[in-house]
Amino acid sequence: MSGVSKKIFFYLILIAIWELAYRLGVDYLRIWKPYVFPSPISVFQTLTDLILDNTLGIAVWASAKRIFWGYFISIVIGTVIGLTIVRFKILDENVSALILGLQTLPSICWLPFAILWYGLNESAIIFVIAIGSAFAVAIAIESGIKNVSPLFLRAAKTMGAYGMKAYWHVIIPASLPSVITGLKQGWSFAWRALMAGEMMSATKGLGQVLMVGRDLADISQVVAVMMVIVVLGVAVDKLIFGRVEANIRQRWGLDKA
């Protein structure tokens, strides 16, 4: 059995267990109501309906645009913050702990600022996304640069690489494995911030569709949107971050034999 077949078989087993739990809990033991714990059949039917009436397509496109701009801004801000902290020792000693503390704040904590500064519009959602993942990117860059092997730096100096030349040709490439890991983490934070922002004010988007399901007590729609979010997150990780990370690890000889 191939690797793909094994994965399909595994997920089919999970769906079967899910359906069995639904049947036992709802139809036989009557532990919970159908609107509390949905069956996989109702979830997939709801998902099909969302696809056929293009609700899902419109929502995914709206969310994709927001997360693209928000995540891009977070990369720019996080990179500037990370490089600045590493460059100046006084900032490293005093600001690093603050950045770490800000990163632990849930994205929803920034919603009042977003509303007061931007109002209930697209800019507020993008702000929440950017601020929600920027600090993760900054921490990753700071950690990646600090963990560069001193042997690389000594070798660079013996070959005449100082200042920006050492940064560009040695430090930044050597820190890329840690940076990519941080970018992946920042991406996950960006998704969480996106959902928080869209559930606050969006008229279109996955968060808005999820909120409609909640307001209508349609748990099947809520779970269907959650599944879409998971699939999109895994797809981006595999198609973009996974490939970039694999290439970098192979280039630096970090792959296991």
Tab-separated table of C-alpha atoms in Angstrom:
chain	number	residue	atom	x	y	z
A	1	MET	CA	0.000	0.000	0.000
A	2	SER	CA	1.458	3.373	-1.032
A	3	GLY	CA	1.875	6.313	1.294
A	4	VAL	CA	-1.073	8.175	-0.250
A	5	SER	CA	-3.314	5.111	0.074
A	6	LYS	CA	-2.343	4.740	3.729
A	7	LYS	CA	-3.268	8.369	4.427
A	8	ILE	CA	-6.626	7.997	2.656
A	9	PHE	CA	-7.316	4.805	4.585
A	10	PHE	CA	-6.388	6.511	7.857
A	11	TYR	CA	-8.773	9.421	7.265
A	12	LEU	CA	-11.552	7.075	6.196
A	13	ILE	CA	-11.155	5.290	9.530
A	14	LEU	CA	-11.380	8.633	11.355
A	15	ILE	CA	-14.582	9.484	9.487
A	16	ALA	CA	-16.010	6.065	10.330
A	17	ILE	CA	-15.201	6.597	14.028
A	18	TRP	CA	-16.791	10.049	13.826
A	19	GLU	CA	-19.991	8.596	12.312
A	20	LEU	CA	-20.044	5.821	14.909
A	21	ALA	CA	-19.702	8.336	17.739
A	22	TYR	CA	-22.555	10.371	16.241
A	23	ARG	CA	-24.830	7.356	15.935
A	24	LEU	CA	-24.120	6.162	19.467
A	25	GLY	CA	-24.376	9.588	21.090
A	26	VAL	CA	-27.403	10.898	19.178
A	27	ASP	CA	-29.485	7.944	17.956
A	28	TYR	CA	-28.901	5.303	20.627
A	29	LEU	CA	-27.622	6.730	23.892
A	30	ARG	CA	-29.144	10.185	23.279
A	31	ILE	CA	-26.285	11.896	25.118
A	32	TRP	CA	-26.407	14.989	22.908
A	33	LYS	CA	-28.614	16.608	20.291
A	34	PRO	CA	-27.835	16.650	16.531
A	35	TYR	CA	-27.284	20.427	16.621
A	36	VAL	CA	-24.548	19.939	19.237
A	37	PHE	CA	-22.552	17.163	17.586
A	38	PRO	CA	-22.929	16.904	13.779
A	39	SER	CA	-22.529	13.796	11.671
A	40	PRO	CA	-19.887	13.695	8.917
A	41	ILE	CA	-22.671	13.196	6.372
A	42	SER	CA	-24.389	16.458	7.351
A	43	VAL	CA	-21.062	18.297	7.403
A	44	PHE	CA	-20.112	17.104	3.924
A	45	GLN	CA	-23.613	17.931	2.654
A	46	THR	CA	-23.315	21.444	4.048
A	47	LEU	CA	-19.858	21.764	2.543
A	48	THR	CA	-21.225	20.692	-0.836
A	49	ASP	CA	-24.023	23.260	-0.604
A	50	LEU	CA	-21.533	26.021	0.251
A	51	ILE	CA	-19.453	25.069	-2.776
A	52	LEU	CA	-22.380	24.818	-5.183
A	53	ASP	CA	-23.880	28.220	-4.311
A	54	ASN	CA	-20.364	29.761	-4.444
A	55	THR	CA	-20.565	30.953	-0.849
A	56	LEU	CA	-17.361	29.117	-0.042
A	57	GLY	CA	-15.524	30.382	-3.125
A	58	ILE	CA	-16.337	34.008	-2.343
A	59	ALA	CA	-15.391	33.539	1.309
A	60	VAL	CA	-12.062	31.849	0.528
A	61	TRP	CA	-11.128	34.561	-1.992
A	62	ALA	CA	-11.962	37.375	0.444
A	63	SER	CA	-10.021	35.726	3.269
A	64	ALA	CA	-7.061	34.959	0.978
A	65	LYS	CA	-6.694	38.618	-0.006
A	66	ARG	CA	-6.780	39.768	3.593
A	67	ILE	CA	-4.292	37.225	4.866
A	68	PHE	CA	-1.933	37.885	1.930
A	69	TRP	CA	-1.647	41.593	2.727
A	70	GLY	CA	-1.688	41.130	6.482
A	71	TYR	CA	0.963	38.415	6.423
A	72	PHE	CA	3.121	40.352	3.964
A	73	ILE	CA	3.030	43.402	6.234
A	74	SER	CA	3.845	41.231	9.246
A	75	ILE	CA	6.916	39.820	7.472
A	76	VAL	CA	8.166	43.325	6.693
A	77	ILE	CA	7.552	44.602	10.228
A	78	GLY	CA	8.876	41.450	11.873
A	79	THR	CA	12.028	41.457	9.759
A	80	VAL	CA	12.791	45.084	10.601
A	81	ILE	CA	12.182	44.497	14.316
A	82	GLY	CA	14.215	41.286	14.408
A	83	LEU	CA	17.220	42.718	12.566
A	84	THR	CA	17.146	45.905	14.647
A	85	ILE	CA	17.098	44.000	17.938
A	86	VAL	CA	20.036	41.835	16.883
A	87	ARG	CA	21.989	44.846	15.618
A	88	PHE	CA	21.760	46.911	18.813
A	89	LYS	CA	22.688	45.254	22.091
A	90	ILE	CA	20.695	47.690	24.247
A	91	LEU	CA	17.535	46.756	22.360
A	92	ASP	CA	18.384	43.073	22.640
A	93	GLU	CA	18.690	43.364	26.405
A	94	ASN	CA	15.546	45.418	26.953
A	95	VAL	CA	13.127	44.858	24.070
A	96	SER	CA	13.420	41.103	23.477
A	97	ALA	CA	11.387	40.238	26.568
A	98	LEU	CA	8.749	42.810	25.582
A	99	ILE	CA	8.434	41.322	22.080
A	100	LEU	CA	8.032	37.861	23.561
A	101	GLY	CA	5.370	39.161	25.924
A	102	LEU	CA	3.462	40.845	23.102
A	103	GLN	CA	3.577	37.633	21.103
A	104	THR	CA	1.773	35.779	23.871
A	105	LEU	CA	-1.187	38.158	23.624
A	106	PRO	CA	-4.150	36.601	21.798
A	107	SER	CA	-4.997	38.391	18.570
A	108	ILE	CA	-8.429	39.282	19.892
A	109	CYS	CA	-6.754	41.653	22.381
A	110	TRP	CA	-5.856	43.928	19.457
A	111	LEU	CA	-9.456	44.206	18.221
A	112	PRO	CA	-10.329	47.282	20.346
A	113	PHE	CA	-7.299	49.127	18.947
A	114	ALA	CA	-8.226	48.090	15.402
A	115	ILE	CA	-11.778	49.383	15.815
A	116	LEU	CA	-10.724	52.666	17.424
A	117	TRP	CA	-7.948	53.375	14.920
A	118	TYR	CA	-9.474	52.112	11.676
A	119	GLY	CA	-13.175	51.516	12.281
A	120	LEU	CA	-15.075	48.441	11.134
A	121	ASN	CA	-13.417	47.959	7.749
A	122	GLU	CA	-10.784	45.994	5.849
A	123	SER	CA	-7.908	47.973	7.324
A	124	ALA	CA	-8.882	46.893	10.833
A	125	ILE	CA	-8.804	43.207	9.858
A	126	ILE	CA	-5.451	43.555	8.095
A	127	PHE	CA	-4.058	45.376	11.137
A	128	VAL	CA	-5.103	42.503	13.421
A	129	ILE	CA	-3.495	39.975	11.063
A	130	ALA	CA	-0.252	41.939	10.793
A	131	ILE	CA	0.110	42.612	14.508
A	132	GLY	CA	-0.900	39.057	15.328
A	133	SER	CA	1.988	37.471	13.424
A	134	ALA	CA	4.656	40.191	13.206
A	135	PHE	CA	6.150	39.428	16.610
A	136	ALA	CA	6.451	35.706	15.807
A	137	VAL	CA	8.445	36.615	12.695
A	138	ALA	CA	10.619	39.032	14.689
A	139	ILE	CA	11.385	36.408	17.333
A	140	ALA	CA	12.234	33.850	14.648
A	141	ILE	CA	14.670	36.179	12.907
A	142	GLU	CA	16.280	37.195	16.184
A	143	SER	CA	16.643	33.586	17.314
A	144	GLY	CA	17.860	32.396	13.914
A	145	ILE	CA	20.628	34.983	13.710
A	146	LYS	CA	21.723	34.470	17.320
A	147	ASN	CA	21.994	30.707	16.777
A	148	VAL	CA	24.293	30.948	13.766
A	149	SER	CA	27.386	28.875	14.479
A	150	PRO	CA	30.384	30.994	15.583
A	151	LEU	CA	32.510	28.864	13.239
A	152	PHE	CA	30.699	30.407	10.278
A	153	LEU	CA	31.428	33.895	11.554
A	154	ARG	CA	35.096	33.139	12.135
A	155	ALA	CA	35.401	31.606	8.689
A	156	ALA	CA	33.723	34.657	7.154
A	157	LYS	CA	36.143	37.006	8.909
A	158	THR	CA	39.180	35.044	7.764
A	159	MET	CA	37.871	35.386	4.195
A	160	GLY	CA	37.410	39.127	4.561
A	161	ALA	CA	33.629	39.240	5.041
A	162	TYR	CA	32.651	41.958	7.511
A	163	GLY	CA	29.578	44.061	8.187
A	164	MET	CA	26.803	43.811	5.625
A	165	LYS	CA	28.804	41.401	3.475
A	166	ALA	CA	28.954	38.921	6.350
A	167	TYR	CA	25.254	39.400	7.015
A	168	TRP	CA	24.261	38.903	3.389
A	169	HIS	CA	26.530	35.973	2.522
A	170	VAL	CA	26.855	34.128	5.848
A	171	ILE	CA	24.516	35.100	8.684
A	172	ILE	CA	21.242	35.367	6.785
A	173	PRO	CA	21.686	32.117	4.785
A	174	ALA	CA	22.774	30.235	7.927
A	175	SER	CA	19.757	31.476	9.862
A	176	LEU	CA	17.218	30.539	7.171
A	177	PRO	CA	16.180	27.144	8.656
A	178	SER	CA	15.126	28.834	11.902
A	179	VAL	CA	13.592	31.762	10.045
A	180	ILE	CA	11.430	29.506	7.865
A	181	THR	CA	10.174	27.734	10.975
A	182	GLY	CA	9.288	31.114	12.440
A	183	LEU	CA	7.513	32.148	9.247
A	184	LYS	CA	5.401	28.996	9.463
A	185	GLN	CA	4.493	29.867	13.017
A	186	GLY	CA	3.713	33.416	11.952
A	187	TRP	CA	1.435	32.033	9.239
A	188	SER	CA	-0.545	30.062	11.807
A	189	PHE	CA	-0.881	33.151	14.000
A	190	ALA	CA	-1.995	35.128	10.948
A	191	TRP	CA	-4.800	32.627	10.291
A	192	ARG	CA	-6.000	32.880	13.883
A	193	ALA	CA	-5.921	36.663	13.707
A	194	LEU	CA	-7.799	36.579	10.396
A	195	MET	CA	-10.631	34.554	11.904
A	196	ALA	CA	-10.825	36.915	14.895
A	197	GLY	CA	-10.967	39.941	12.599
A	198	GLU	CA	-13.528	38.491	10.215
A	199	MET	CA	-15.770	37.359	13.033
A	200	MET	CA	-15.677	40.960	14.227
A	201	SER	CA	-16.682	42.960	11.171
A	202	ALA	CA	-16.332	41.184	7.826
A	203	THR	CA	-19.227	40.955	5.383
A	204	LYS	CA	-17.379	38.306	3.382
A	205	GLY	CA	-14.857	35.665	4.401
A	206	LEU	CA	-14.537	32.335	6.134
A	207	GLY	CA	-14.908	33.916	9.557
A	208	GLN	CA	-18.197	35.521	8.487
A	209	VAL	CA	-19.529	32.205	7.160
A	210	LEU	CA	-18.532	30.568	10.434
A	211	MET	CA	-20.378	33.276	12.373
A	212	VAL	CA	-23.512	32.761	10.264
A	213	GLY	CA	-23.409	29.084	11.177
A	214	ARG	CA	-23.109	29.985	14.833
A	215	ASP	CA	-25.972	32.500	14.702
A	216	LEU	CA	-28.222	29.968	12.963
A	217	ALA	CA	-27.175	27.186	15.366
A	218	ASP	CA	-25.961	25.270	12.292
A	219	ILE	CA	-23.111	23.269	13.780
A	220	SER	CA	-22.586	21.460	10.467
A	221	GLN	CA	-21.692	24.751	8.789
A	222	VAL	CA	-19.350	25.672	11.632
A	223	VAL	CA	-17.500	22.357	11.356
A	224	ALA	CA	-17.452	22.572	7.547
A	225	VAL	CA	-15.733	25.975	7.678
A	226	MET	CA	-13.299	24.681	10.293
A	227	MET	CA	-12.398	21.805	7.972
A	228	VAL	CA	-11.817	24.226	5.089
A	229	ILE	CA	-9.514	26.336	7.265
A	230	VAL	CA	-7.534	23.240	8.281
A	231	VAL	CA	-7.226	22.046	4.673
A	232	LEU	CA	-6.067	25.467	3.469
A	233	GLY	CA	-3.512	25.696	6.258
A	234	VAL	CA	-2.104	22.245	5.514
A	235	ALA	CA	-2.060	22.937	1.761
A	236	VAL	CA	-0.071	26.157	2.166
A	237	ASP	CA	2.328	24.431	4.545
A	238	LYS	CA	2.936	21.535	2.149
A	239	LEU	CA	3.045	23.489	-1.115
A	240	ILE	CA	5.010	26.536	0.037
A	241	PHE	CA	6.658	26.318	3.451
A	242	GLY	CA	7.314	22.592	3.267
A	243	ARG	CA	9.090	22.819	-0.075
A	244	VAL	CA	11.120	25.856	0.901
A	245	GLU	CA	12.117	24.254	4.195
A	246	ALA	CA	13.065	20.984	2.477
A	247	ASN	CA	15.256	22.806	-0.063
A	248	ILE	CA	16.997	24.810	2.637
A	249	ARG	CA	17.598	21.771	4.839
A	250	GLN	CA	18.968	19.843	1.874
A	251	ARG	CA	21.249	22.711	0.935
A	252	TRP	CA	22.630	22.914	4.464
A	253	GLY	CA	22.892	19.144	4.866
A	254	LEU	CA	20.336	18.976	7.664
A	255	ASP	CA	18.265	16.146	6.211
A	256	LYS	CA	18.498	12.842	7.999
A	257	ALA	CA	20.313	10.151	6.141
